[in-house]
């Protein structure tokens, strides 16, 4: 099962740090946001990724081309130029880096990856948000509801605390309450290959006509995730994620449990084999 990650946008709302790199390469705790997202998927057994590139595509390509060497110890014989990479303990991921155009919209990027997906159920998310979502539960929900698309619905992070007023006097401060906000699109989709038919061309925005049409045809379910979800759209949100990581309080860092990782891989394989023909 493959996961598409949209990583080609201009990242203009985070222009303070995206002048020379694409937003998915902005580092949290010394690792690109893209790495964090891939680890969330890999923890649940998803280890094949199709990354839709656009803006500064070469930066992402160079990162993964050099990933093995940069993340291991190296011995270099300067007299011969021979290089030996030591250890070699790195994730067993397969990554397809596909240039989907500089100005292509989100739907167009998905459409351009149709041949990479084929006739299989696939996952899709954006390259600028993290969550503690259980991907296996998400897939189970999608399979059991038998629709073409499942969107993960989340509460937007509350930006401000509140005030309780008595006439014109402040009598109480209230904490930020994310659960009081409405539901929004949190990414982390599960999709059937038929959704490609709902995307017209490069200028199609996935969040517009395709999702609206799927909803109108009763082919779009919502998996409501009440746990942690946080995008990285602004400098403030970037700083929030960095602070959570540095304090050891990053809720999305689920991948340290190696035993659970192996169990998740087995669960995913069993789920896909059992329910492959039910949609």
mmCIF file of C-alpha atoms in Angstrom:
data_model
loop_
_atom_site.group_PDB
_atom_site.id
_atom_site.type_symbol
_atom_site.label_atom_id
_atom_site.label_comp_id
_atom_site.label_asym_id
_atom_site.label_seq_id
_atom_site.Cartn_x
_atom_site.Cartn_y
_atom_site.Cartn_z
ATOM 1 C CA UNK A 1 0.000 0.000 0.000
ATOM 2 C CA UNK A 2 1.468 3.326 -1.090
ATOM 3 C CA UNK A 3 1.212 6.743 0.524
ATOM 4 C CA UNK A 4 1.221 9.889 -1.592
ATOM 5 C CA UNK A 5 2.675 12.966 0.084
ATOM 6 C CA UNK A 6 2.069 16.338 -1.557
ATOM 7 C CA UNK A 7 5.348 18.232 -1.293
ATOM 8 C CA UNK A 8 5.339 20.620 -4.234
ATOM 9 C CA UNK A 9 3.678 23.799 -2.985
ATOM 10 C CA UNK A 10 5.372 27.191 -2.742
ATOM 11 C CA UNK A 11 4.934 27.476 1.037
ATOM 12 C CA UNK A 12 4.322 31.218 0.831
ATOM 13 C CA UNK A 13 2.702 31.446 4.275
ATOM 14 C CA UNK A 14 5.967 30.249 5.821
ATOM 15 C CA UNK A 15 8.168 32.418 3.622
ATOM 16 C CA UNK A 16 10.518 33.192 6.526
ATOM 17 C CA UNK A 17 12.048 29.718 6.132
ATOM 18 C CA UNK A 18 10.977 28.542 2.659
ATOM 19 C CA UNK A 19 12.978 30.951 0.530
ATOM 20 C CA UNK A 20 15.555 28.290 -0.339
ATOM 21 C CA UNK A 21 13.792 25.024 0.560
ATOM 22 C CA UNK A 22 10.307 23.572 0.103
ATOM 23 C CA UNK A 23 8.126 23.617 3.205
ATOM 24 C CA UNK A 24 8.269 19.808 3.750
ATOM 25 C CA UNK A 25 12.047 20.194 4.176
ATOM 26 C CA UNK A 26 11.760 22.657 7.063
ATOM 27 C CA UNK A 27 13.400 20.900 9.985
ATOM 28 C CA UNK A 28 11.773 20.012 13.290
ATOM 29 C CA UNK A 29 14.328 18.653 15.731
ATOM 30 C CA UNK A 30 16.959 18.557 12.991
ATOM 31 C CA UNK A 31 14.850 16.423 10.652
ATOM 32 C CA UNK A 32 12.642 17.591 7.760
ATOM 33 C CA UNK A 33 8.891 17.687 8.285
ATOM 34 C CA UNK A 34 8.694 15.146 5.464
ATOM 35 C CA UNK A 35 10.763 12.685 7.512
ATOM 36 C CA UNK A 36 8.402 13.071 10.457
ATOM 37 C CA UNK A 37 5.339 12.372 8.296
ATOM 38 C CA UNK A 38 6.952 9.322 6.707
ATOM 39 C CA UNK A 39 7.812 7.950 10.137
ATOM 40 C CA UNK A 40 4.163 8.234 11.191
ATOM 41 C CA UNK A 41 3.159 6.107 8.201
ATOM 42 C CA UNK A 42 6.056 3.677 8.560
ATOM 43 C CA UNK A 43 5.167 3.033 12.187
ATOM 44 C CA UNK A 44 1.840 1.690 10.921
ATOM 45 C CA UNK A 45 3.443 -0.493 8.255
ATOM 46 C CA UNK A 46 3.299 1.897 5.276
ATOM 47 C CA UNK A 47 6.813 2.008 3.844
ATOM 48 C CA UNK A 48 6.343 2.875 0.156
ATOM 49 C CA UNK A 49 5.956 6.549 -0.640
ATOM 50 C CA UNK A 50 5.197 8.533 -3.782
ATOM 51 C CA UNK A 51 6.239 12.118 -3.149
ATOM 52 C CA UNK A 52 4.741 14.757 -5.432
ATOM 53 C CA UNK A 53 7.443 17.345 -6.059
ATOM 54 C CA UNK A 54 7.257 20.862 -7.461
ATOM 55 C CA UNK A 55 8.862 23.900 -5.845
ATOM 56 C CA UNK A 56 12.572 23.284 -5.145
ATOM 57 C CA UNK A 57 12.187 19.631 -6.179
ATOM 58 C CA UNK A 58 15.954 19.260 -6.357
ATOM 59 C CA UNK A 59 16.280 19.881 -2.608
ATOM 60 C CA UNK A 60 14.123 16.858 -1.775
ATOM 61 C CA UNK A 61 15.850 14.718 -4.401
ATOM 62 C CA UNK A 62 19.287 15.598 -3.047
ATOM 63 C CA UNK A 63 18.181 14.850 0.509
ATOM 64 C CA UNK A 64 17.095 11.314 -0.319
ATOM 65 C CA UNK A 65 19.947 10.655 -2.751
ATOM 66 C CA UNK A 66 22.379 11.408 0.083
ATOM 67 C CA UNK A 67 20.202 10.004 2.890
ATOM 68 C CA UNK A 68 22.066 6.712 3.323
ATOM 69 C CA UNK A 69 25.498 8.285 3.466
ATOM 70 C CA UNK A 70 24.537 11.293 5.593
ATOM 71 C CA UNK A 71 22.766 9.189 8.194
ATOM 72 C CA UNK A 72 25.543 6.616 8.655
ATOM 73 C CA UNK A 73 29.216 6.677 9.576
ATOM 74 C CA UNK A 74 31.614 6.891 6.632
ATOM 75 C CA UNK A 75 35.241 5.876 6.053
ATOM 76 C CA UNK A 76 37.092 7.620 3.215
ATOM 77 C CA UNK A 77 40.455 6.591 1.766
ATOM 78 C CA UNK A 78 41.781 9.901 0.443
ATOM 79 C CA UNK A 79 44.541 8.180 -1.553
ATOM 80 C CA UNK A 80 42.030 6.294 -3.717
ATOM 81 C CA UNK A 81 38.780 8.120 -3.118
ATOM 82 C CA UNK A 82 37.188 4.891 -1.959
ATOM 83 C CA UNK A 83 34.266 5.469 0.385
ATOM 84 C CA UNK A 84 32.820 2.880 2.755
ATOM 85 C CA UNK A 85 29.504 3.466 4.494
ATOM 86 C CA UNK A 86 29.424 1.821 7.904
ATOM 87 C CA UNK A 87 26.566 0.489 10.017
ATOM 88 C CA UNK A 88 23.790 0.868 7.431
ATOM 89 C CA UNK A 89 20.909 0.784 9.912
ATOM 90 C CA UNK A 90 18.331 2.890 8.134
ATOM 91 C CA UNK A 91 14.593 2.627 7.450
ATOM 92 C CA UNK A 92 13.516 0.081 4.853
ATOM 93 C CA UNK A 93 11.498 2.542 2.822
ATOM 94 C CA UNK A 94 10.921 2.725 -0.915
ATOM 95 C CA UNK A 95 10.581 6.301 -2.116
ATOM 96 C CA UNK A 96 9.426 7.490 -5.541
ATOM 97 C CA UNK A 97 10.265 11.148 -6.185
ATOM 98 C CA UNK A 98 8.036 12.476 -8.977
ATOM 99 C CA UNK A 99 8.153 16.009 -10.348
ATOM 100 C CA UNK A 100 4.502 17.056 -10.738
ATOM 101 C CA UNK A 101 5.117 20.595 -11.945
ATOM 102 C CA UNK A 102 5.847 23.926 -10.342
ATOM 103 C CA UNK A 103 2.365 25.455 -10.572
ATOM 104 C CA UNK A 104 0.236 22.306 -10.508
ATOM 105 C CA UNK A 105 -2.619 22.389 -7.999
ATOM 106 C CA UNK A 106 -3.196 19.719 -5.334
ATOM 107 C CA UNK A 107 -5.660 17.708 -7.401
ATOM 108 C CA UNK A 108 -3.443 17.917 -10.454
ATOM 109 C CA UNK A 109 -0.500 16.560 -8.486
ATOM 110 C CA UNK A 110 -2.567 13.563 -7.383
ATOM 111 C CA UNK A 111 -3.772 12.980 -10.956
ATOM 112 C CA UNK A 112 -0.196 12.980 -12.266
ATOM 113 C CA UNK A 113 0.599 10.068 -9.943
ATOM 114 C CA UNK A 114 -2.150 7.796 -11.258
ATOM 115 C CA UNK A 115 0.245 5.469 -13.076
ATOM 116 C CA UNK A 116 2.319 5.089 -9.911
ATOM 117 C CA UNK A 117 -0.722 3.953 -7.926
ATOM 118 C CA UNK A 118 -2.415 1.672 -10.432
ATOM 119 C CA UNK A 119 -5.623 -0.058 -9.374
ATOM 120 C CA UNK A 120 -4.970 -0.137 -5.630
ATOM 121 C CA UNK A 121 -6.269 1.547 -2.513
ATOM 122 C CA UNK A 122 -3.809 4.253 -1.488
ATOM 123 C CA UNK A 123 -3.142 6.861 1.178
ATOM 124 C CA UNK A 124 -2.571 10.575 0.681
ATOM 125 C CA UNK A 125 -1.641 13.524 2.871
ATOM 126 C CA UNK A 126 -0.003 16.914 2.804
ATOM 127 C CA UNK A 127 3.680 17.528 3.466
ATOM 128 C CA UNK A 128 3.195 20.088 6.215
ATOM 129 C CA UNK A 129 1.263 18.543 9.100
ATOM 130 C CA UNK A 130 1.734 15.909 11.796
ATOM 131 C CA UNK A 131 -0.624 13.907 13.993
ATOM 132 C CA UNK A 132 -0.804 10.998 16.400
ATOM 133 C CA UNK A 133 -3.456 9.414 14.180
ATOM 134 C CA UNK A 134 -3.682 5.609 14.087
ATOM 135 C CA UNK A 135 -3.298 4.867 10.368
ATOM 136 C CA UNK A 136 -4.414 1.246 10.722
ATOM 137 C CA UNK A 137 -7.658 2.293 12.420
ATOM 138 C CA UNK A 138 -8.142 4.833 9.638
ATOM 139 C CA UNK A 139 -7.771 2.130 6.982
ATOM 140 C CA UNK A 140 -10.132 -0.203 8.876
ATOM 141 C CA UNK A 141 -12.718 2.583 9.011
ATOM 142 C CA UNK A 142 -12.360 3.199 5.280
ATOM 143 C CA UNK A 143 -12.690 -0.467 4.380
ATOM 144 C CA UNK A 144 -15.696 -1.048 6.618
ATOM 145 C CA UNK A 145 -17.626 1.914 5.172
ATOM 146 C CA UNK A 146 -17.004 1.002 1.525
ATOM 147 C CA UNK A 147 -16.791 4.482 0.033
ATOM 148 C CA UNK A 148 -14.324 5.775 -2.564
ATOM 149 C CA UNK A 149 -12.730 8.256 -0.191
ATOM 150 C CA UNK A 150 -12.166 8.815 3.516
ATOM 151 C CA UNK A 151 -11.026 12.164 4.851
ATOM 152 C CA UNK A 152 -9.599 12.632 8.328
ATOM 153 C CA UNK A 153 -11.612 15.293 10.140
ATOM 154 C CA UNK A 154 -9.838 17.181 12.926
ATOM 155 C CA UNK A 155 -10.507 20.112 15.187
ATOM 156 C CA UNK A 156 -8.351 23.102 14.197
ATOM 157 C CA UNK A 157 -5.864 24.105 16.884
ATOM 158 C CA UNK A 158 -7.339 26.904 18.970
ATOM 159 C CA UNK A 159 -5.310 30.066 18.384
ATOM 160 C CA UNK A 160 -6.417 32.138 21.343
ATOM 161 C CA UNK A 161 -7.688 31.794 24.871
ATOM 162 C CA UNK A 162 -11.005 33.358 25.791
ATOM 163 C CA UNK A 163 -12.340 36.031 28.075
ATOM 164 C CA UNK A 164 -15.438 35.877 30.261
ATOM 165 C CA UNK A 165 -16.935 39.352 30.628
ATOM 166 C CA UNK A 166 -19.420 40.854 33.055
ATOM 167 C CA UNK A 167 -20.614 44.018 31.398
ATOM 168 C CA UNK A 168 -17.265 45.600 30.490
ATOM 169 C CA UNK A 169 -15.201 43.867 33.176
ATOM 170 C CA UNK A 170 -13.025 40.796 32.667
ATOM 171 C CA UNK A 171 -13.970 38.201 35.282
ATOM 172 C CA UNK A 172 -12.187 35.123 33.934
ATOM 173 C CA UNK A 173 -9.626 33.903 31.427
ATOM 174 C CA UNK A 174 -10.367 30.608 29.696
ATOM 175 C CA UNK A 175 -7.854 28.176 28.220
ATOM 176 C CA UNK A 176 -7.565 27.522 24.510
ATOM 177 C CA UNK A 177 -10.089 24.774 23.755
ATOM 178 C CA UNK A 178 -9.489 22.969 20.496
ATOM 179 C CA UNK A 179 -12.565 20.740 20.885
ATOM 180 C CA UNK A 180 -14.915 23.746 20.686
ATOM 181 C CA UNK A 181 -13.841 24.401 17.127
ATOM 182 C CA UNK A 182 -15.598 22.799 14.158
ATOM 183 C CA UNK A 183 -14.238 19.946 12.070
ATOM 184 C CA UNK A 184 -11.824 20.658 9.212
ATOM 185 C CA UNK A 185 -9.825 18.693 6.637
ATOM 186 C CA UNK A 186 -6.770 17.239 8.398
ATOM 187 C CA UNK A 187 -5.333 15.351 5.423
ATOM 188 C CA UNK A 188 -4.495 11.672 5.979
ATOM 189 C CA UNK A 189 -6.873 10.364 3.294
ATOM 190 C CA UNK A 190 -7.590 6.790 2.276
ATOM 191 C CA UNK A 191 -8.606 6.659 -1.395
ATOM 192 C CA UNK A 192 -9.725 4.196 -4.001
ATOM 193 C CA UNK A 193 -8.222 4.531 -7.500
ATOM 194 C CA UNK A 194 -11.598 5.645 -8.893
ATOM 195 C CA UNK A 195 -11.018 9.081 -7.346
ATOM 196 C CA UNK A 196 -8.641 9.892 -10.191
ATOM 197 C CA UNK A 197 -11.744 10.184 -12.392
ATOM 198 C CA UNK A 198 -12.919 13.136 -10.305
ATOM 199 C CA UNK A 199 -9.804 15.198 -11.110
ATOM 200 C CA UNK A 200 -9.879 17.071 -14.402
ATOM 201 C CA UNK A 201 -6.391 18.491 -14.966
ATOM 202 C CA UNK A 202 -3.355 20.223 -13.450
ATOM 203 C CA UNK A 203 -5.418 23.216 -12.333
ATOM 204 C CA UNK A 204 -7.887 21.144 -10.310
ATOM 205 C CA UNK A 205 -7.741 21.771 -6.584
ATOM 206 C CA UNK A 206 -8.362 18.524 -4.697
ATOM 207 C CA UNK A 207 -10.173 20.362 -1.910
ATOM 208 C CA UNK A 208 -12.636 21.881 -4.395
ATOM 209 C CA UNK A 209 -14.656 20.072 -7.063
ATOM 210 C CA UNK A 210 -13.274 16.515 -6.492
ATOM 211 C CA UNK A 211 -14.108 16.380 -2.778
ATOM 212 C CA UNK A 212 -17.362 18.274 -3.248
ATOM 213 C CA UNK A 213 -18.475 15.854 -5.961
ATOM 214 C CA UNK A 214 -17.484 12.806 -3.916
ATOM 215 C CA UNK A 215 -19.524 14.178 -1.011
ATOM 216 C CA UNK A 216 -22.521 14.898 -3.257
ATOM 217 C CA UNK A 217 -22.399 11.321 -4.570
ATOM 218 C CA UNK A 218 -22.236 9.879 -1.036
ATOM 219 C CA UNK A 219 -18.715 8.597 -1.650
ATOM 220 C CA UNK A 220 -16.846 10.563 1.036
ATOM 221 C CA UNK A 221 -16.628 9.446 4.653
ATOM 222 C CA UNK A 222 -15.064 11.330 7.554
ATOM 223 C CA UNK A 223 -12.838 9.632 10.102
ATOM 224 C CA UNK A 224 -13.020 11.892 13.150
ATOM 225 C CA UNK A 225 -9.654 12.145 14.877
ATOM 226 C CA UNK A 226 -9.888 13.763 18.294
ATOM 227 C CA UNK A 227 -6.214 13.466 19.152
ATOM 228 C CA UNK A 228 -3.241 15.642 18.275
ATOM 229 C CA UNK A 229 -3.053 17.329 14.881
ATOM 230 C CA UNK A 230 -0.961 20.331 13.963
ATOM 231 C CA UNK A 231 -0.163 21.945 10.600
ATOM 232 C CA UNK A 232 2.921 24.056 9.942
ATOM 233 C CA UNK A 233 1.469 26.959 7.999
ATOM 234 C CA UNK A 234 3.047 29.851 9.877
ATOM 235 C CA UNK A 235 6.262 30.716 11.691
ATOM 236 C CA UNK A 236 4.373 30.533 14.978
ATOM 237 C CA UNK A 237 3.226 26.970 14.230
ATOM 238 C CA UNK A 238 6.736 25.976 13.186
ATOM 239 C CA UNK A 239 8.074 27.283 16.497
ATOM 240 C CA UNK A 240 5.339 25.425 18.387
ATOM 241 C CA UNK A 241 6.299 22.109 16.777
ATOM 242 C CA UNK A 242 9.998 22.719 17.365
ATOM 243 C CA UNK A 243 9.373 23.529 21.025
ATOM 244 C CA UNK A 244 7.283 20.377 21.517
ATOM 245 C CA UNK A 245 10.073 18.286 20.015
ATOM 246 C CA UNK A 246 12.828 19.905 22.060
ATOM 247 C CA UNK A 247 10.826 19.444 25.272
ATOM 248 C CA UNK A 248 10.280 15.750 24.539
ATOM 249 C CA UNK A 249 6.544 16.342 24.263
ATOM 250 C CA UNK A 250 5.948 15.659 20.560
ATOM 251 C CA UNK A 251 2.673 13.656 20.434
ATOM 252 C CA UNK A 252 3.268 12.593 16.837
ATOM 253 C CA UNK A 253 6.537 10.805 17.713
ATOM 254 C CA UNK A 254 4.947 7.360 17.874
ATOM 255 C CA UNK A 255 7.669 5.346 16.149
ATOM 256 C CA UNK A 256 10.058 4.554 19.006
ATOM 257 C CA UNK A 257 8.194 1.355 19.951
ATOM 258 C CA UNK A 258 9.909 -1.203 17.666
ATOM 259 C CA UNK A 259 7.765 -4.107 18.890
ATOM 260 C CA UNK A 260 4.588 -2.219 18.052
ATOM 261 C CA UNK A 261 6.094 -1.357 14.668
ATOM 262 C CA UNK A 262 6.449 -5.046 13.747
ATOM 263 C CA UNK A 263 2.926 -5.777 15.000
ATOM 264 C CA UNK A 264 1.525 -2.919 12.929
ATOM 265 C CA UNK A 265 3.174 -4.283 9.781
ATOM 266 C CA UNK A 266 1.550 -7.674 10.371
ATOM 267 C CA UNK A 267 -1.835 -6.094 11.105
ATOM 268 C CA UNK A 268 -1.709 -4.023 7.934
ATOM 269 C CA UNK A 269 -0.794 -7.023 5.764
ATOM 270 C CA UNK A 270 -3.605 -9.072 7.287
ATOM 271 C CA UNK A 271 -6.086 -6.226 6.819
ATOM 272 C CA UNK A 272 -5.235 -5.669 3.158
ATOM 273 C CA UNK A 273 -5.250 -9.381 2.293
ATOM 274 C CA UNK A 274 -8.547 -9.970 4.053
ATOM 275 C CA UNK A 275 -10.415 -7.015 2.646
ATOM 276 C CA UNK A 276 -8.782 -6.485 -0.724
ATOM 277 C CA UNK A 277 -11.902 -7.512 -2.644
ATOM 278 C CA UNK A 278 -14.559 -5.865 -0.487
ATOM 279 C CA UNK A 279 -14.586 -2.447 -2.166
#
